Amino acid sequence: GCTWWMHRSITMILLFVNTVLFCCGLGLYRFQESKDDCRLGRSLVDCSVLLMMAAIIMSFFSYFKYFHGFAFSPVLRQIQQATRFVTKSWRPPNMLYVTDGGVQDCTAILQLLQRKRENILLVLAASDPTDDLAVLRTTMETTRHHRIASFYDLKDSRRDVNALLDDFKNSDVHFFKMGIRYGWSEDEPHSLGILWIVKNRLPQSFARQMVRPHLDEEEIVFGQPKDYQTSESDDSEDPKADEELRRMQQEQLGGFGCCDCCHRWGNCGRKFPHLTFTGYMWLTPQLSSSLCRLGHDLSHSAVMDIKQSLSQA
């Protein structure tokens, strides 16, 4: 912690001095009482601007020994990010900006493709109510851009793989799969693989299902589905709230809330299963249970297909 503040103190003092010079100079220039004050104010503003420009320029050379402190300034880092600056040096920079991998790949399969894995199961939970599969298409384009692999339709390799994605959008299937051909150039050794995709969607066969009790240990271990009629235990402290929930359908559950009572009072936000960003961060117990059941049921057929494929290999 002490070392961190020592590194940041250089730019903090520099930016403080720069702000003082600019404010004093601007005050003398705007409210001058004589020409000398006006001239002094302009000089202070000019010094402030030159000092800031010098700090920005030196921040791009923070790999030098005496410029290390400029890499720890949040203000200067924002400027470097805006200019898309990337350090290229024999020595790593003192500060790295680590962001979410979703900037390039929201599916997390790009690394598996780089490792040339033969079988990949992708559970796609991106916010995509219309099943456009934009996140998957972006990953596929990135894969082609880096010449890692190409994709094809397993049923007809002559068919454009984008047509396969359009078929999934217009169908009611629980999953689909596509072929992978690793290797790009003709003389490069190549291998084949399969990508299974299970997407967060609500097929017609799962529509209009009534809200069920919360997941419990018995259902998770033994896989016995429950509803409010067959459930013997009642973990609800509010029987009235429990009665109102059992009359709701799963796709009526709103995504804005922190507890099950929010589904009775307001029940606003995008509905199950396509919630908003904050809806996925603060799931109510009922939404969490419903999403777990949906994911389990949707992925079952894909897992069975993978097992069959592995047994035949």
PDB file of C-alpha atoms in Angstrom:
ATOM      1  CA  GLY A   1       0.000   0.000   0.000  1.00  0.00           C
ATOM      2  CA  CYS A   2       2.808   2.428   0.861  1.00  0.00           C
ATOM      3  CA  THR A   3       4.636   1.715  -2.399  1.00  0.00           C
ATOM      4  CA  TRP A   4       1.415   2.279  -4.325  1.00  0.00           C
ATOM      5  CA  TRP A   5       0.918   5.737  -2.811  1.00  0.00           C
ATOM      6  CA  MET A   6       4.565   6.612  -3.379  1.00  0.00           C
ATOM      7  CA  HIS A   7       4.200   5.868  -7.088  1.00  0.00           C
ATOM      8  CA  ARG A   8       0.940   7.779  -7.344  1.00  0.00           C
ATOM      9  CA  SER A   9       2.204  10.745  -5.316  1.00  0.00           C
ATOM     10  CA  ILE A  10       4.336  11.941  -8.251  1.00  0.00           C
ATOM     11  CA  THR A  11       1.428  12.411 -10.621  1.00  0.00           C
ATOM     12  CA  MET A  12      -0.907  13.547  -7.821  1.00  0.00           C
ATOM     13  CA  ILE A  13       1.443  16.408  -6.931  1.00  0.00           C
ATOM     14  CA  LEU A  14       1.949  17.201 -10.604  1.00  0.00           C
ATOM     15  CA  LEU A  15      -1.783  17.334 -11.325  1.00  0.00           C
ATOM     16  CA  PHE A  16      -2.393  19.378  -8.168  1.00  0.00           C
ATOM     17  CA  VAL A  17       0.218  21.946  -9.170  1.00  0.00           C
ATOM     18  CA  ASN A  18      -1.216  21.986 -12.691  1.00  0.00           C
ATOM     19  CA  THR A  19      -4.744  22.643 -11.359  1.00  0.00           C
ATOM     20  CA  VAL A  20      -3.540  25.422  -9.059  1.00  0.00           C
ATOM     21  CA  LEU A  21      -1.648  27.118 -11.885  1.00  0.00           C
ATOM     22  CA  PHE A  22      -4.633  26.908 -14.226  1.00  0.00           C
ATOM     23  CA  CYS A  23      -7.142  28.231 -11.664  1.00  0.00           C
ATOM     24  CA  CYS A  24      -4.878  31.078 -10.553  1.00  0.00           C
ATOM     25  CA  GLY A  25      -4.049  32.022 -14.115  1.00  0.00           C
ATOM     26  CA  LEU A  26      -7.679  31.906 -15.201  1.00  0.00           C
ATOM     27  CA  GLY A  27      -8.679  34.036 -12.225  1.00  0.00           C
ATOM     28  CA  LEU A  28      -6.056  36.672 -12.971  1.00  0.00           C
ATOM     29  CA  TYR A  29      -6.972  36.672 -16.667  1.00  0.00           C
ATOM     30  CA  ARG A  30     -10.726  36.954 -16.137  1.00  0.00           C
ATOM     31  CA  PHE A  31     -10.690  39.439 -13.271  1.00  0.00           C
ATOM     32  CA  GLN A  32      -7.554  41.391 -14.072  1.00  0.00           C
ATOM     33  CA  GLU A  33      -7.025  44.837 -12.592  1.00  0.00           C
ATOM     34  CA  SER A  34      -4.034  45.713 -14.736  1.00  0.00           C
ATOM     35  CA  LYS A  35      -2.223  44.604 -17.852  1.00  0.00           C
ATOM     36  CA  ASP A  36       0.488  43.033 -15.726  1.00  0.00           C
ATOM     37  CA  ASP A  37      -2.107  40.803 -14.008  1.00  0.00           C
ATOM     38  CA  CYS A  38      -3.550  39.835 -17.391  1.00  0.00           C
ATOM     39  CA  ARG A  39      -0.102  39.005 -18.735  1.00  0.00           C
ATOM     40  CA  LEU A  40       0.742  36.978 -15.617  1.00  0.00           C
ATOM     41  CA  GLY A  41      -2.561  35.100 -15.835  1.00  0.00           C
ATOM     42  CA  ARG A  42      -1.936  34.123 -19.446  1.00  0.00           C
ATOM     43  CA  SER A  43       1.538  32.940 -18.555  1.00  0.00           C
ATOM     44  CA  LEU A  44       0.214  30.752 -15.738  1.00  0.00           C
ATOM     45  CA  VAL A  45      -2.457  29.218 -18.011  1.00  0.00           C
ATOM     46  CA  ASP A  46       0.171  28.556 -20.694  1.00  0.00           C
ATOM     47  CA  CYS A  47       2.426  26.880 -18.122  1.00  0.00           C
ATOM     48  CA  SER A  48      -0.486  24.765 -16.929  1.00  0.00           C
ATOM     49  CA  VAL A  49      -1.332  23.602 -20.452  1.00  0.00           C
ATOM     50  CA  LEU A  50       2.317  22.852 -21.273  1.00  0.00           C
ATOM     51  CA  LEU A  51       2.752  20.986 -18.004  1.00  0.00           C
ATOM     52  CA  MET A  52      -0.328  18.859 -18.717  1.00  0.00           C
ATOM     53  CA  MET A  53       0.811  18.125 -22.258  1.00  0.00           C
ATOM     54  CA  ALA A  54       4.248  17.133 -20.976  1.00  0.00           C
ATOM     55  CA  ALA A  55       2.667  14.760 -18.420  1.00  0.00           C
ATOM     56  CA  ILE A  56       0.498  13.153 -21.114  1.00  0.00           C
ATOM     57  CA  ILE A  57       3.458  12.677 -23.448  1.00  0.00           C
ATOM     58  CA  MET A  58       5.672  11.245 -20.701  1.00  0.00           C
ATOM     59  CA  SER A  59       2.924   8.793 -19.697  1.00  0.00           C
ATOM     60  CA  PHE A  60       3.376   7.036 -23.056  1.00  0.00           C
ATOM     61  CA  PHE A  61       7.010   6.359 -22.093  1.00  0.00           C
ATOM     62  CA  SER A  62       6.316   5.004 -18.595  1.00  0.00           C
ATOM     63  CA  TYR A  63       8.555   2.006 -19.304  1.00  0.00           C
ATOM     64  CA  PHE A  64      11.570   4.280 -18.749  1.00  0.00           C
ATOM     65  CA  LYS A  65      12.991   4.170 -15.262  1.00  0.00           C
ATOM     66  CA  TYR A  66      12.194   7.737 -14.224  1.00  0.00           C
ATOM     67  CA  PHE A  67       8.717   7.773 -15.791  1.00  0.00           C
ATOM     68  CA  HIS A  68       7.273   4.780 -13.910  1.00  0.00           C
ATOM     69  CA  GLY A  69       5.012   6.963 -11.787  1.00  0.00           C
ATOM     70  CA  PHE A  70       2.995   8.151 -14.784  1.00  0.00           C
ATOM     71  CA  ALA A  71       1.618   4.621 -15.282  1.00  0.00           C
ATOM     72  CA  PHE A  72      -0.222   4.805 -11.916  1.00  0.00           C
ATOM     73  CA  SER A  73      -2.290   7.917 -12.632  1.00  0.00           C
ATOM     74  CA  PRO A  74      -5.997   7.147 -13.217  1.00  0.00           C
ATOM     75  CA  VAL A  75      -6.407  10.324 -15.303  1.00  0.00           C
ATOM     76  CA  LEU A  76      -3.496   9.514 -17.604  1.00  0.00           C
ATOM     77  CA  ARG A  77      -4.640   5.886 -17.915  1.00  0.00           C
ATOM     78  CA  GLN A  78      -8.014   7.064 -19.174  1.00  0.00           C
ATOM     79  CA  ILE A  79      -6.278   9.120 -21.840  1.00  0.00           C
ATOM     80  CA  GLN A  80      -4.199   6.111 -22.886  1.00  0.00           C
ATOM     81  CA  GLN A  81      -7.297   3.932 -23.096  1.00  0.00           C
ATOM     82  CA  ALA A  82      -9.060   6.544 -25.218  1.00  0.00           C
ATOM     83  CA  THR A  83      -6.139   6.547 -27.656  1.00  0.00           C
ATOM     84  CA  ARG A  84      -5.999   2.696 -27.641  1.00  0.00           C
ATOM     85  CA  PHE A  85      -2.368   2.806 -26.613  1.00  0.00           C
ATOM     86  CA  VAL A  86      -0.658  -0.575 -26.164  1.00  0.00           C
ATOM     87  CA  THR A  87       2.775  -0.890 -24.570  1.00  0.00           C
ATOM     88  CA  LYS A  88       5.346  -2.823 -26.609  1.00  0.00           C
ATOM     89  CA  SER A  89       8.580  -3.286 -24.705  1.00  0.00           C
ATOM     90  CA  TRP A  90      11.040  -5.925 -23.538  1.00  0.00           C
ATOM     91  CA  ARG A  91       9.928  -5.138 -19.999  1.00  0.00           C
ATOM     92  CA  PRO A  92       6.295  -5.370 -18.891  1.00  0.00           C
ATOM     93  CA  PRO A  93       4.632  -2.116 -17.813  1.00  0.00           C
ATOM     94  CA  ASN A  94       4.130  -1.380 -14.129  1.00  0.00           C
ATOM     95  CA  MET A  95       0.366  -1.147 -14.534  1.00  0.00           C
ATOM     96  CA  LEU A  96      -1.922  -3.393 -16.597  1.00  0.00           C
ATOM     97  CA  TYR A  97      -5.540  -2.610 -17.367  1.00  0.00           C
ATOM     98  CA  VAL A  98      -7.467  -5.876 -17.072  1.00  0.00           C
ATOM     99  CA  THR A  99     -11.023  -5.829 -18.322  1.00  0.00           C
ATOM    100  CA  ASP A 100     -13.787  -8.330 -18.873  1.00  0.00           C
ATOM    101  CA  GLY A 101     -13.115 -10.906 -21.565  1.00  0.00           C
ATOM    102  CA  GLY A 102     -16.440 -10.043 -23.136  1.00  0.00           C
ATOM    103  CA  VAL A 103     -14.783  -7.218 -25.026  1.00  0.00           C
ATOM    104  CA  GLN A 104     -13.643  -9.811 -27.564  1.00  0.00           C
ATOM    105  CA  ASP A 105     -15.326 -13.080 -26.605  1.00  0.00           C
ATOM    106  CA  CYS A 106     -18.417 -13.383 -24.405  1.00  0.00           C
ATOM    107  CA  THR A 107     -18.625 -17.136 -24.931  1.00  0.00           C
ATOM    108  CA  ALA A 108     -15.233 -18.100 -23.408  1.00  0.00           C
ATOM    109  CA  ILE A 109     -14.696 -20.734 -26.121  1.00  0.00           C
ATOM    110  CA  LEU A 110     -11.947 -18.878 -27.972  1.00  0.00           C
ATOM    111  CA  GLN A 111      -9.262 -20.341 -25.707  1.00  0.00           C
ATOM    112  CA  LEU A 112     -10.704 -23.830 -26.173  1.00  0.00           C
ATOM    113  CA  LEU A 113     -10.574 -23.329 -29.922  1.00  0.00           C
ATOM    114  CA  GLN A 114      -6.950 -22.242 -29.642  1.00  0.00           C
ATOM    115  CA  ARG A 115      -6.244 -25.499 -27.794  1.00  0.00           C
ATOM    116  CA  LYS A 116      -8.010 -27.410 -30.615  1.00  0.00           C
ATOM    117  CA  ARG A 117     -10.378 -29.241 -28.308  1.00  0.00           C
ATOM    118  CA  GLU A 118     -12.303 -31.989 -30.044  1.00  0.00           C
ATOM    119  CA  ASN A 119     -15.605 -31.605 -28.135  1.00  0.00           C
ATOM    120  CA  ILE A 120     -16.879 -28.280 -26.772  1.00  0.00           C
ATOM    121  CA  LEU A 121     -20.175 -27.630 -24.981  1.00  0.00           C
ATOM    122  CA  LEU A 122     -21.233 -23.976 -24.984  1.00  0.00           C
ATOM    123  CA  VAL A 123     -24.034 -22.823 -22.686  1.00  0.00           C
ATOM    124  CA  LEU A 124     -24.947 -19.452 -24.160  1.00  0.00           C
ATOM    125  CA  ALA A 125     -26.595 -17.237 -21.543  1.00  0.00           C
ATOM    126  CA  ALA A 126     -26.183 -13.865 -23.239  1.00  0.00           C
ATOM    127  CA  SER A 127     -29.123 -11.451 -23.280  1.00  0.00           C
ATOM    128  CA  ASP A 128     -30.660 -12.343 -26.636  1.00  0.00           C
ATOM    129  CA  PRO A 129     -34.482 -12.505 -26.549  1.00  0.00           C
ATOM    130  CA  THR A 130     -34.766 -12.753 -30.355  1.00  0.00           C
ATOM    131  CA  ASP A 131     -32.202 -15.576 -30.744  1.00  0.00           C
ATOM    132  CA  ASP A 132     -30.028 -13.587 -33.140  1.00  0.00           C
ATOM    133  CA  LEU A 133     -26.914 -15.244 -31.655  1.00  0.00           C
ATOM    134  CA  ALA A 134     -24.892 -12.053 -32.165  1.00  0.00           C
ATOM    135  CA  VAL A 135     -22.402 -13.024 -29.446  1.00  0.00           C
ATOM    136  CA  LEU A 136     -21.724 -16.402 -31.064  1.00  0.00           C
ATOM    137  CA  ARG A 137     -21.411 -14.832 -34.516  1.00  0.00           C
ATOM    138  CA  THR A 138     -18.852 -12.355 -33.149  1.00  0.00           C
ATOM    139  CA  THR A 139     -16.785 -15.179 -31.641  1.00  0.00           C
ATOM    140  CA  MET A 140     -16.898 -17.084 -34.915  1.00  0.00           C
ATOM    141  CA  GLU A 141     -15.754 -14.001 -36.799  1.00  0.00           C
ATOM    142  CA  THR A 142     -12.893 -13.499 -34.325  1.00  0.00           C
ATOM    143  CA  THR A 143     -11.896 -17.140 -34.792  1.00  0.00           C
ATOM    144  CA  ARG A 144     -11.773 -16.682 -38.545  1.00  0.00           C
ATOM    145  CA  HIS A 145      -9.903 -13.391 -38.199  1.00  0.00           C
ATOM    146  CA  HIS A 146      -7.133 -15.080 -36.200  1.00  0.00           C
ATOM    147  CA  ARG A 147      -7.233 -18.060 -38.589  1.00  0.00           C
ATOM    148  CA  ILE A 148      -7.733 -20.525 -35.762  1.00  0.00           C
ATOM    149  CA  ALA A 149     -10.497 -22.622 -37.291  1.00  0.00           C
ATOM    150  CA  SER A 150     -13.509 -22.613 -39.572  1.00  0.00           C
ATOM    151  CA  PHE A 151     -17.061 -23.810 -38.931  1.00  0.00           C
ATOM    152  CA  TYR A 152     -19.415 -25.884 -41.055  1.00  0.00           C
ATOM    153  CA  ASP A 153     -22.797 -27.588 -40.998  1.00  0.00           C
ATOM    154  CA  LEU A 154     -22.421 -31.215 -39.939  1.00  0.00           C
ATOM    155  CA  LYS A 155     -25.372 -32.302 -42.082  1.00  0.00           C
ATOM    156  CA  ASP A 156     -24.149 -30.528 -45.222  1.00  0.00           C
ATOM    157  CA  SER A 157     -20.639 -29.060 -45.186  1.00  0.00           C
ATOM    158  CA  ARG A 158     -21.385 -27.142 -48.412  1.00  0.00           C
ATOM    159  CA  ARG A 159     -24.009 -25.058 -46.599  1.00  0.00           C
ATOM    160  CA  ASP A 160     -23.144 -21.708 -45.034  1.00  0.00           C
ATOM    161  CA  VAL A 161     -22.932 -22.088 -41.273  1.00  0.00           C
ATOM    162  CA  ASN A 162     -24.860 -18.820 -40.806  1.00  0.00           C
ATOM    163  CA  ALA A 163     -27.874 -20.566 -42.333  1.00  0.00           C
ATOM    164  CA  LEU A 164     -27.608 -23.091 -39.501  1.00  0.00           C
ATOM    165  CA  LEU A 165     -27.831 -20.264 -36.964  1.00  0.00           C
ATOM    166  CA  ASP A 166     -30.895 -18.878 -38.746  1.00  0.00           C
ATOM    167  CA  ASP A 167     -32.524 -22.314 -38.622  1.00  0.00           C
ATOM    168  CA  PHE A 168     -32.087 -22.411 -34.859  1.00  0.00           C
ATOM    169  CA  LYS A 169     -33.743 -19.005 -34.545  1.00  0.00           C
ATOM    170  CA  ASN A 170     -36.818 -20.205 -36.421  1.00  0.00           C
ATOM    171  CA  SER A 171     -37.040 -23.581 -34.669  1.00  0.00           C
ATOM    172  CA  ASP A 172     -38.048 -24.865 -31.243  1.00  0.00           C
ATOM    173  CA  VAL A 173     -35.091 -27.202 -30.650  1.00  0.00           C
ATOM    174  CA  HIS A 174     -33.221 -27.211 -27.348  1.00  0.00           C
ATOM    175  CA  PHE A 175     -29.717 -27.209 -28.825  1.00  0.00           C
ATOM    176  CA  PHE A 176     -27.797 -27.412 -32.071  1.00  0.00           C
ATOM    177  CA  LYS A 177     -24.271 -28.333 -33.072  1.00  0.00           C
ATOM    178  CA  MET A 178     -21.768 -27.431 -35.758  1.00  0.00           C
ATOM    179  CA  GLY A 179     -18.518 -28.847 -37.021  1.00  0.00           C
ATOM    180  CA  ILE A 180     -15.097 -27.327 -36.417  1.00  0.00           C
ATOM    181  CA  ARG A 181     -12.118 -27.654 -38.733  1.00  0.00           C
ATOM    182  CA  TYR A 182      -8.863 -26.642 -37.060  1.00  0.00           C
ATOM    183  CA  GLY A 183      -6.120 -25.358 -39.316  1.00  0.00           C
ATOM    184  CA  TRP A 184      -6.321 -22.652 -41.934  1.00  0.00           C
ATOM    185  CA  SER A 185      -3.829 -23.063 -44.743  1.00  0.00           C
ATOM    186  CA  GLU A 186      -3.928 -26.038 -47.085  1.00  0.00           C
ATOM    187  CA  ASP A 187      -0.529 -27.419 -46.095  1.00  0.00           C
ATOM    188  CA  GLU A 188      -1.206 -26.992 -42.353  1.00  0.00           C
ATOM    189  CA  PRO A 189      -2.122 -30.132 -40.358  1.00  0.00           C
ATOM    190  CA  HIS A 190      -5.808 -30.086 -39.570  1.00  0.00           C
ATOM    191  CA  SER A 191      -8.190 -31.814 -37.173  1.00  0.00           C
ATOM    192  CA  LEU A 192     -11.944 -31.850 -36.633  1.00  0.00           C
ATOM    193  CA  GLY A 193     -14.172 -31.084 -33.673  1.00  0.00           C
ATOM    194  CA  ILE A 194     -17.785 -30.502 -32.696  1.00  0.00           C
ATOM    195  CA  LEU A 195     -19.347 -27.521 -30.934  1.00  0.00           C
ATOM    196  CA  TRP A 196     -22.629 -28.072 -29.060  1.00  0.00           C
ATOM    197  CA  ILE A 197     -24.628 -24.909 -28.287  1.00  0.00           C
ATOM    198  CA  VAL A 198     -27.324 -24.709 -25.606  1.00  0.00           C
ATOM    199  CA  LYS A 199     -28.954 -21.290 -25.461  1.00  0.00           C
ATOM    200  CA  ASN A 200     -30.979 -19.567 -22.775  1.00  0.00           C
ATOM    201  CA  ARG A 201     -34.402 -19.588 -24.416  1.00  0.00           C
ATOM    202  CA  LEU A 202     -37.953 -20.642 -23.616  1.00  0.00           C
ATOM    203  CA  PRO A 203     -39.199 -23.171 -26.192  1.00  0.00           C
ATOM    204  CA  GLN A 204     -42.914 -23.700 -26.675  1.00  0.00           C
ATOM    205  CA  SER A 205     -42.671 -26.983 -24.800  1.00  0.00           C
ATOM    206  CA  PHE A 206     -41.565 -25.047 -21.683  1.00  0.00           C
ATOM    207  CA  ALA A 207     -44.027 -22.180 -22.053  1.00  0.00           C
ATOM    208  CA  ARG A 208     -46.903 -21.450 -19.653  1.00  0.00           C
ATOM    209  CA  GLN A 209     -45.442 -23.523 -16.835  1.00  0.00           C
ATOM    210  CA  MET A 210     -46.601 -22.567 -13.379  1.00  0.00           C
ATOM    211  CA  VAL A 211     -44.164 -21.263 -10.778  1.00  0.00           C
ATOM    212  CA  ARG A 212     -42.799 -24.077  -8.653  1.00  0.00           C
ATOM    213  CA  PRO A 213     -41.340 -24.111  -5.118  1.00  0.00           C
ATOM    214  CA  HIS A 214     -37.701 -23.230  -4.521  1.00  0.00           C
ATOM    215  CA  LEU A 215     -35.056 -25.784  -5.354  1.00  0.00           C
ATOM    216  CA  ASP A 216     -34.175 -28.018  -2.427  1.00  0.00           C
ATOM    217  CA  GLU A 217     -31.591 -30.697  -1.765  1.00  0.00           C
ATOM    218  CA  GLU A 218     -33.936 -33.546  -2.623  1.00  0.00           C
ATOM    219  CA  GLU A 219     -34.722 -32.193  -6.097  1.00  0.00           C
ATOM    220  CA  ILE A 220     -31.069 -31.457  -6.845  1.00  0.00           C
ATOM    221  CA  VAL A 221     -29.795 -34.855  -5.706  1.00  0.00           C
ATOM    222  CA  PHE A 222     -32.596 -37.120  -6.913  1.00  0.00           C
ATOM    223  CA  GLY A 223     -33.968 -34.984  -9.764  1.00  0.00           C
ATOM    224  CA  GLN A 224     -37.571 -35.269  -8.669  1.00  0.00           C
ATOM    225  CA  PRO A 225     -39.547 -32.257  -9.988  1.00  0.00           C
ATOM    226  CA  LYS A 226     -41.921 -30.605  -7.558  1.00  0.00           C
ATOM    227  CA  ASP A 227     -44.873 -28.296  -7.688  1.00  0.00           C
ATOM    228  CA  TYR A 228     -46.936 -26.619  -4.992  1.00  0.00           C
ATOM    229  CA  GLN A 229     -49.533 -29.399  -5.063  1.00  0.00           C
ATOM    230  CA  THR A 230     -47.085 -32.276  -4.529  1.00  0.00           C
ATOM    231  CA  SER A 231     -44.613 -30.460  -2.283  1.00  0.00           C
ATOM    232  CA  GLU A 232     -44.877 -31.586   1.321  1.00  0.00           C
ATOM    233  CA  SER A 233     -42.617 -28.925   2.787  1.00  0.00           C
ATOM    234  CA  ASP A 234     -43.319 -25.226   2.794  1.00  0.00           C
ATOM    235  CA  ASP A 235     -40.325 -22.959   3.397  1.00  0.00           C
ATOM    236  CA  SER A 236     -42.333 -19.787   2.992  1.00  0.00           C
ATOM    237  CA  GLU A 237     -42.897 -17.551   6.011  1.00  0.00           C
ATOM    238  CA  ASP A 238     -45.766 -15.779   4.255  1.00  0.00           C
ATOM    239  CA  PRO A 239     -48.563 -18.167   3.191  1.00  0.00           C
ATOM    240  CA  LYS A 240     -50.382 -15.357   1.377  1.00  0.00           C
ATOM    241  CA  ALA A 241     -47.332 -14.569  -0.745  1.00  0.00           C
ATOM    242  CA  ASP A 242     -46.896 -18.273  -1.417  1.00  0.00           C
ATOM    243  CA  GLU A 243     -50.489 -18.488  -2.595  1.00  0.00           C
ATOM    244  CA  GLU A 244     -50.065 -15.561  -5.014  1.00  0.00           C
ATOM    245  CA  LEU A 245     -46.851 -16.989  -6.485  1.00  0.00           C
ATOM    246  CA  ARG A 246     -48.354 -20.386  -7.192  1.00  0.00           C
ATOM    247  CA  ARG A 247     -50.937 -18.722  -9.451  1.00  0.00           C
ATOM    248  CA  MET A 248     -48.222 -17.139 -11.626  1.00  0.00           C
ATOM    249  CA  GLN A 249     -46.504 -18.557 -14.682  1.00  0.00           C
ATOM    250  CA  GLN A 250     -42.710 -18.568 -14.924  1.00  0.00           C
ATOM    251  CA  GLU A 251     -42.604 -16.174 -17.889  1.00  0.00           C
ATOM    252  CA  GLN A 252     -44.496 -13.629 -15.771  1.00  0.00           C
ATOM    253  CA  LEU A 253     -41.622 -13.269 -13.286  1.00  0.00           C
ATOM    254  CA  GLY A 254     -40.090  -9.798 -13.592  1.00  0.00           C
ATOM    255  CA  GLY A 255     -36.357  -9.171 -13.486  1.00  0.00           C
ATOM    256  CA  PHE A 256     -36.248  -6.085 -11.240  1.00  0.00           C
ATOM    257  CA  GLY A 257     -36.220  -7.228  -7.645  1.00  0.00           C
ATOM    258  CA  CYS A 258     -34.225  -8.649  -4.776  1.00  0.00           C
ATOM    259  CA  CYS A 259     -36.753 -10.979  -3.117  1.00  0.00           C
ATOM    260  CA  ASP A 260     -39.853 -12.947  -4.074  1.00  0.00           C
ATOM    261  CA  CYS A 261     -42.158 -10.256  -2.736  1.00  0.00           C
ATOM    262  CA  CYS A 262     -41.059  -8.046  -5.666  1.00  0.00           C
ATOM    263  CA  HIS A 263     -42.910 -10.429  -8.003  1.00  0.00           C
ATOM    264  CA  ARG A 264     -46.131  -9.600  -6.192  1.00  0.00           C
ATOM    265  CA  TRP A 265     -45.599  -5.871  -5.810  1.00  0.00           C
ATOM    266  CA  GLY A 266     -44.674  -4.288  -9.110  1.00  0.00           C
ATOM    267  CA  ASN A 267     -43.125  -7.301 -10.839  1.00  0.00           C
ATOM    268  CA  CYS A 268     -41.466  -4.921 -13.305  1.00  0.00           C
ATOM    269  CA  GLY A 269     -38.552  -5.381 -15.668  1.00  0.00           C
ATOM    270  CA  ARG A 270     -37.897  -7.773 -18.513  1.00  0.00           C
ATOM    271  CA  LYS A 271     -39.533 -11.116 -17.872  1.00  0.00           C
ATOM    272  CA  PHE A 272     -38.145 -14.629 -17.428  1.00  0.00           C
ATOM    273  CA  PRO A 273     -35.896 -15.987 -18.868  1.00  0.00           C
ATOM    274  CA  HIS A 274     -34.487 -12.956 -20.740  1.00  0.00           C
ATOM    275  CA  LEU A 275     -33.620 -10.576 -17.931  1.00  0.00           C
ATOM    276  CA  THR A 276     -31.589  -7.388 -17.930  1.00  0.00           C
ATOM    277  CA  PHE A 277     -27.973  -7.012 -16.813  1.00  0.00           C
ATOM    278  CA  THR A 278     -28.944  -6.018 -13.269  1.00  0.00           C
ATOM    279  CA  GLY A 279     -31.636  -8.695 -13.237  1.00  0.00           C
ATOM    280  CA  TYR A 280     -29.005 -11.396 -13.624  1.00  0.00           C
ATOM    281  CA  MET A 281     -26.835  -9.809 -10.919  1.00  0.00           C
ATOM    282  CA  TRP A 282     -29.575  -9.698  -8.252  1.00  0.00           C
ATOM    283  CA  LEU A 283     -31.690 -12.769  -8.820  1.00  0.00           C
ATOM    284  CA  THR A 284     -34.651 -13.410  -6.595  1.00  0.00           C
ATOM    285  CA  PRO A 285     -34.837 -16.930  -5.094  1.00  0.00           C
ATOM    286  CA  GLN A 286     -37.745 -17.754  -7.417  1.00  0.00           C
ATOM    287  CA  LEU A 287     -35.917 -16.546 -10.532  1.00  0.00           C
ATOM    288  CA  SER A 288     -32.786 -18.439  -9.528  1.00  0.00           C
ATOM    289  CA  SER A 289     -34.739 -21.673  -9.068  1.00  0.00           C
ATOM    290  CA  SER A 290     -36.595 -21.220 -12.354  1.00  0.00           C
ATOM    291  CA  LEU A 291     -33.403 -20.518 -14.315  1.00  0.00           C
ATOM    292  CA  CYS A 292     -31.685 -23.557 -12.801  1.00  0.00           C
ATOM    293  CA  ARG A 293     -34.566 -25.807 -13.803  1.00  0.00           C
ATOM    294  CA  LEU A 294     -34.684 -24.346 -17.310  1.00  0.00           C
ATOM    295  CA  GLY A 295     -30.933 -24.783 -17.791  1.00  0.00           C
ATOM    296  CA  HIS A 296     -31.105 -28.362 -16.532  1.00  0.00           C
ATOM    297  CA  ASP A 297     -33.967 -29.306 -18.848  1.00  0.00           C
ATOM    298  CA  LEU A 298     -32.549 -27.546 -21.920  1.00  0.00           C
ATOM    299  CA  SER A 299     -29.072 -29.048 -21.556  1.00  0.00           C
ATOM    300  CA  HIS A 300     -30.274 -32.597 -20.956  1.00  0.00           C
ATOM    301  CA  SER A 301     -30.713 -33.480 -24.630  1.00  0.00           C
ATOM    302  CA  ALA A 302     -27.346 -31.889 -25.507  1.00  0.00           C
ATOM    303  CA  VAL A 303     -25.540 -33.861 -22.796  1.00  0.00           C
ATOM    304  CA  MET A 304     -27.176 -37.096 -23.989  1.00  0.00           C
ATOM    305  CA  ASP A 305     -26.069 -36.334 -27.546  1.00  0.00           C
ATOM    306  CA  ILE A 306     -22.511 -35.708 -26.378  1.00  0.00           C
ATOM    307  CA  LYS A 307     -22.468 -38.994 -24.490  1.00  0.00           C
ATOM    308  CA  GLN A 308     -23.706 -40.819 -27.569  1.00  0.00           C
ATOM    309  CA  SER A 309     -21.065 -39.143 -29.713  1.00  0.00           C
ATOM    310  CA  LEU A 310     -18.282 -40.068 -27.285  1.00  0.00           C
ATOM    311  CA  SER A 311     -19.466 -43.684 -27.057  1.00  0.00           C
ATOM    312  CA  GLN A 312     -19.316 -44.004 -30.835  1.00  0.00           C
ATOM    313  CA  ALA A 313     -15.833 -42.474 -31.082  1.00  0.00           C
TER     314      ALA A 313
END
